[in-house]
Amino acid sequence: MLHLLWIAALLLPPLTESYTITLQPTDNLTIHIKRATNTPSQPCNICAPKCNALSLAISRGQKVDYTFDCSTPEKYFIMEVNRTIDCSSGMCPLNISLQPTNLHGLNRTFSWNILTSKNNGLIFGFSGPWLTQIDPSSQCPDHIRFKISTYVHDSSYSIGTFCRNGTITRIKVQERGVIALSLPWNLAIKDPGISITNRSSIKSLSIVESTFSQQSTVTLLSANYPDPFPTNEQMTWKFNLPENHAAAVQFLNHTSPMCVKKEENVHYYLPKPALHKLTDSQPANILQNFNLSLENCEVDTQKTAHPGLSLKFNITVQRSQGDQLYALDLTKEKGLVVHIKKRFTGRTFTPVCLICKAPMVCDSELVLEGGRYYKISFLCEQLSSLMVTAEKVIECWDLKTCNSRMPLTIPQTLIDFPVQLESYSWKLIAPENISNEIVSKSVYLQQDVVDKPCNAAAVGFTYDIFSSTNKDTLKVGAFCPNGSIEKIQLRDNVTITLKTPRNGNPAKLLTHDLHVSFVSFIKEVSIFTVSPKTEDMIYLETPNYESGLPDYASASWSINLTKKQSAKLKFGKDKMDISCEKGSAYVNIMEQKDGSPETVRREDQQLPSQLNIYSTFWVNISNCKPWTGTKKLKLQFCITFNQISPGEIKPSRPG
Ligand SMILES: *[C@@H]1O[C@H](CO)[C@@H](O)[C@H](O)[C@H]1NC(C)=O
Ligand SMILES: *[C@@H]1O[C@H](CO)[C@@H](O)[C@H](O)[C@H]1NC(C)=O
Ligand SMILES: *[C@@H]1O[C@H](CO)[C@@H](O)[C@H](O)[C@H]1NC(C)=O
Ligand SMILES: *[C@@H]1O[C@H](CO)[C@@H](O)[C@H](O)[C@H]1NC(C)=O
Ligand SMILES: *[C@@H]1O[C@H](CO)[C@@H](O)[C@H](O)[C@H]1NC(C)=O
Ligand SMILES: *[C@@H]1O[C@H](CO)[C@@H](O)[C@H](O)[C@H]1NC(C)=O
Ligand SMILES: *[C@@H]1O[C@H](CO)[C@@H](O)[C@H](O)[C@H]1NC(C)=O
Ligand SMILES: *[C@@H]1O[C@H](CO)[C@@H](O)[C@H](O)[C@H]1NC(C)=O
Ligand SMILES: *[C@@H]1O[C@H](CO)[C@@H](O)[C@H](O)[C@H]1NC(C)=O
Ligand SMILES: *[C@@H]1O[C@H](CO)[C@@H](O)[C@H](O)[C@H]1NC(C)=O
Ligand SMILES: *[C@@H]1O[C@H](CO)[C@@H](O)[C@H](O)[C@H]1NC(C)=O
Ligand SMILES: *[C@@H]1O[C@H](CO)[C@@H](O)[C@H](O)[C@H]1NC(C)=O
């Protein structure tokens, strides 16, 4: 393994001994030992041989013996080893070696100043495990740091600061480059793993090449970051991806220059050319090797206070589904809005999960309007981390033209889609004098109550029904199939939200069957029609049970009994348990036969402990205005049914 050779790090003993550095006449290098900035205030000198020097320079052909007059010179001194390599004199290609090899005991920086002929390029290659870019103000975990710079008209520009272990395999510059490798005082490496090759012009400031061998996210910075990128220059990043992987580009931060000519741009070869602005969203789900170039304009150099061009971006490479496309046919779904988005997950790190509505045009969230045909692809490892929600608005402004009963359908394309349909909402909107009716002929609804909760996993979905005015919204209740509620009439605007359980079976959505119609105004918040299909006990509760029935609001239930049935009605508590500031609250129970007596209870009276009822009847509950801050009206009741044996005479209910 290359990197094993390369890393071979060894700890060195502390030194008080003397050193000898010998440079051959052929060693085209100089060594400077000098005081570091911010050193401790106690004195420490170099003795060569007198102990009075603060710096020491050793050039080619020299032999110097030196020592220090303190025991921890590494706290005071640093060493610079500078070498010039002129490729135009035929020295390249070349593998750089760390010479002289016996330098240690001080933090040291090896700088290679590498030249080639005018208009030629230089390639710096790094052996595995390659390099990773860091912010210039950051340190590397192993304190081994590379700084690479180049020149434009004799001004130095940093290409970047790098640590070992990353994706960057090669960096190309034009004409002249400096590689500075900094090593900590107690560490020596044998081979810096850098090769230098000269080649023809690279036609840009620099080219940084990355090769990904596995899934990862890396951060890259424009040359000279965070300072301005040089005027009129461009730099390129090239990316090599492993098989069956895709990349996403995400710009994290940028500043824009003040241009006098041209414009700053980002030019992609994906490998098809594509021009993006810095402010655009950047391509994702890139399935091939690609490159991107940052192009500066001719900058207005008078505007020195301006930040100039800079860019910080992430590249994420992860396994991909390739270019598989999924159809979403919403052509016949006018008024439908579909959202595809991330589920909330508590995890701190999630790989990129993007939804693409065109090749490489991806986002973490997508809103699709009905009336069109979409081809969706994903850059996402787990589609289960995404969900689909849909919302359809159904309006009625004139009862004469819209009172026919309509089915609430779910487009098959959403059921077949590989991302789970989390919820589907229908919003029924009408003016204040029009009410709504929800009918479920085939499934009959069960109310989701604590005593008899809906089993969403078993039935495949539940419905939340909300009623709203321009002022507020209340949750009428949660419901699921296989109950006794045949019809719900609601006075105000209604939202019906079908919700599916996590990892639910989409095939169960086929049993969903609700119809709605707009009807003439009702004065109650809601009227339920309950037609027991079985003898099972039925549980019901007042609308908005969690927070209570609104002030003065009323609700009704019509309970159908067949000729052969009788019913027993029980309330969940023995009193309404509220105290009214204005008005009174009532519970009324009355058979729907002419002349039937009525059971009426006010909020200060006991509720009947049990009522036996023999024909179809009403339950009405109407609220007062309770004192603010006191309990709200919330009632639950249950009904059990009995078959009346043949010949038994149905009595009229005693009051
Ligand atoms: C030597 O390098 C280390 C980090 O690698 C740093 O903390 C220390 O201050 C440096 N010493 C000097 C004298 O600059
Ligand atoms: C060695 O090279 C570095 C980087 O180019 C430079 O900053 C430093 O001044 C040079 N030192 C000497 C003594 O020339
Ligand atoms: C030796 O270094 C000097 C500058 O320090 C440079 O001008 C010269 O080209 C170098 N010679 C070789 C052979 O690289
Ligand atoms: C540089 O090192 C590599 C790998 O160790 C080797 O294949 C190559 O031949 C060397 N090149 C030169 C010019 O020494
Ligand atoms: C390189 O970095 C990766 C994570 O980015 C880590 O898993 C691996 O151990 C590192 N390798 C070395 C040699 O430091
Ligand atoms: C590298 O430099 C040498 C010496 O100047 C030259 O002969 C060679 O053609 C250069 N190679 C390239 C690719 O430019
Ligand atoms: C960008 O990449 C770095 C790793 O280099 C990662 O820590 C960071 O979370 C990424 N930022 C975003 C916004 O993805
Ligand atoms: C973005 O850049 C601005 C200006 O360079 C800097 O102040 C800010 O901290 C940067 N933000 C991030 C997240 O890097
Ligand atoms: C970028 O990619 C395109 C298409 O593959 C290629 O023509 C171009 O030379 C590349 N640019 C660089 C700087 O490598
Ligand atoms: C509702 O009110 C509007 C205007 O006030 C009226 O034109 C319409 O006939 C009313 N509709 C019903 C069903 O009462
Ligand atoms: C229902 O919504 C429509 C449209 O926003 C509004 O005009 C109407 O007043 C709402 N109905 C009620 C009862 O608030
Ligand atoms: C329940 O009663 C209503 C009228 O109150 C009627 O329209 C409906 O058909 C009845 N349902 C059943 C199942 O008998």
mmCIF file of C-alpha atoms and ligand atoms in Angstrom, residues 441 444 486-487 529-533 558-562 592 616 618, ligand 12:
data_model
loop_
_atom_site.group_PDB
_atom_site.id
_atom_site.type_symbol
_atom_site.label_atom_id
_atom_site.label_comp_id
_atom_site.label_asym_id
_atom_site.label_seq_id
_atom_site.Cartn_x
_atom_site.Cartn_y
_atom_site.Cartn_z
ATOM 1 C CA LYS A 441 -71.727 3.995 1.395
ATOM 2 C CA TYR A 444 -69.009 3.263 6.920
ATOM 3 C CA GLU A 486 -72.898 6.535 7.131
ATOM 4 C CA LYS A 487 -72.879 10.254 6.626
ATOM 5 C CA THR A 529 -75.967 9.752 10.560
ATOM 6 C CA VAL A 530 -75.183 6.467 12.228
ATOM 7 C CA SER A 531 -76.571 3.227 10.841
ATOM 8 C CA PRO A 532 -75.278 0.251 12.756
ATOM 9 C CA LYS A 533 -74.431 -2.585 10.427
ATOM 10 C CA SER A 558 -79.128 10.591 14.049
ATOM 11 C CA ILE A 559 -79.023 6.947 15.074
ATOM 12 C CA ASN A 560 -80.939 4.635 12.708
ATOM 13 C CA LEU A 561 -82.561 1.628 14.256
ATOM 14 C CA THR A 562 -84.278 -1.048 12.253
ATOM 15 C CA GLN A 592 -87.733 10.518 15.542
ATOM 16 C CA THR A 616 -84.406 5.805 15.245
ATOM 17 C CA TRP A 618 -81.597 12.024 17.698
HETATM 18 C C1 LIG B 12 -80.716 6.054 8.096
HETATM 19 O O1 LIG B 12 -81.673 7.079 8.152
HETATM 20 C C2 LIG B 12 -81.652 7.988 7.090
HETATM 21 C C3 LIG B 12 -82.701 9.014 7.323
HETATM 22 O O2 LIG B 12 -82.726 9.366 8.650
HETATM 23 C C4 LIG B 12 -81.853 7.291 5.770
HETATM 24 O O3 LIG B 12 -81.718 8.203 4.720
HETATM 25 C C5 LIG B 12 -80.842 6.198 5.625
HETATM 26 O O4 LIG B 12 -81.075 5.477 4.450
HETATM 27 C C6 LIG B 12 -80.875 5.271 6.816
HETATM 28 N N1 LIG B 12 -79.839 4.298 6.656
HETATM 29 C C7 LIG B 12 -80.027 3.040 6.835
HETATM 30 C C8 LIG B 12 -78.847 2.174 6.613
HETATM 31 O O5 LIG B 12 -81.100 2.603 7.137
#
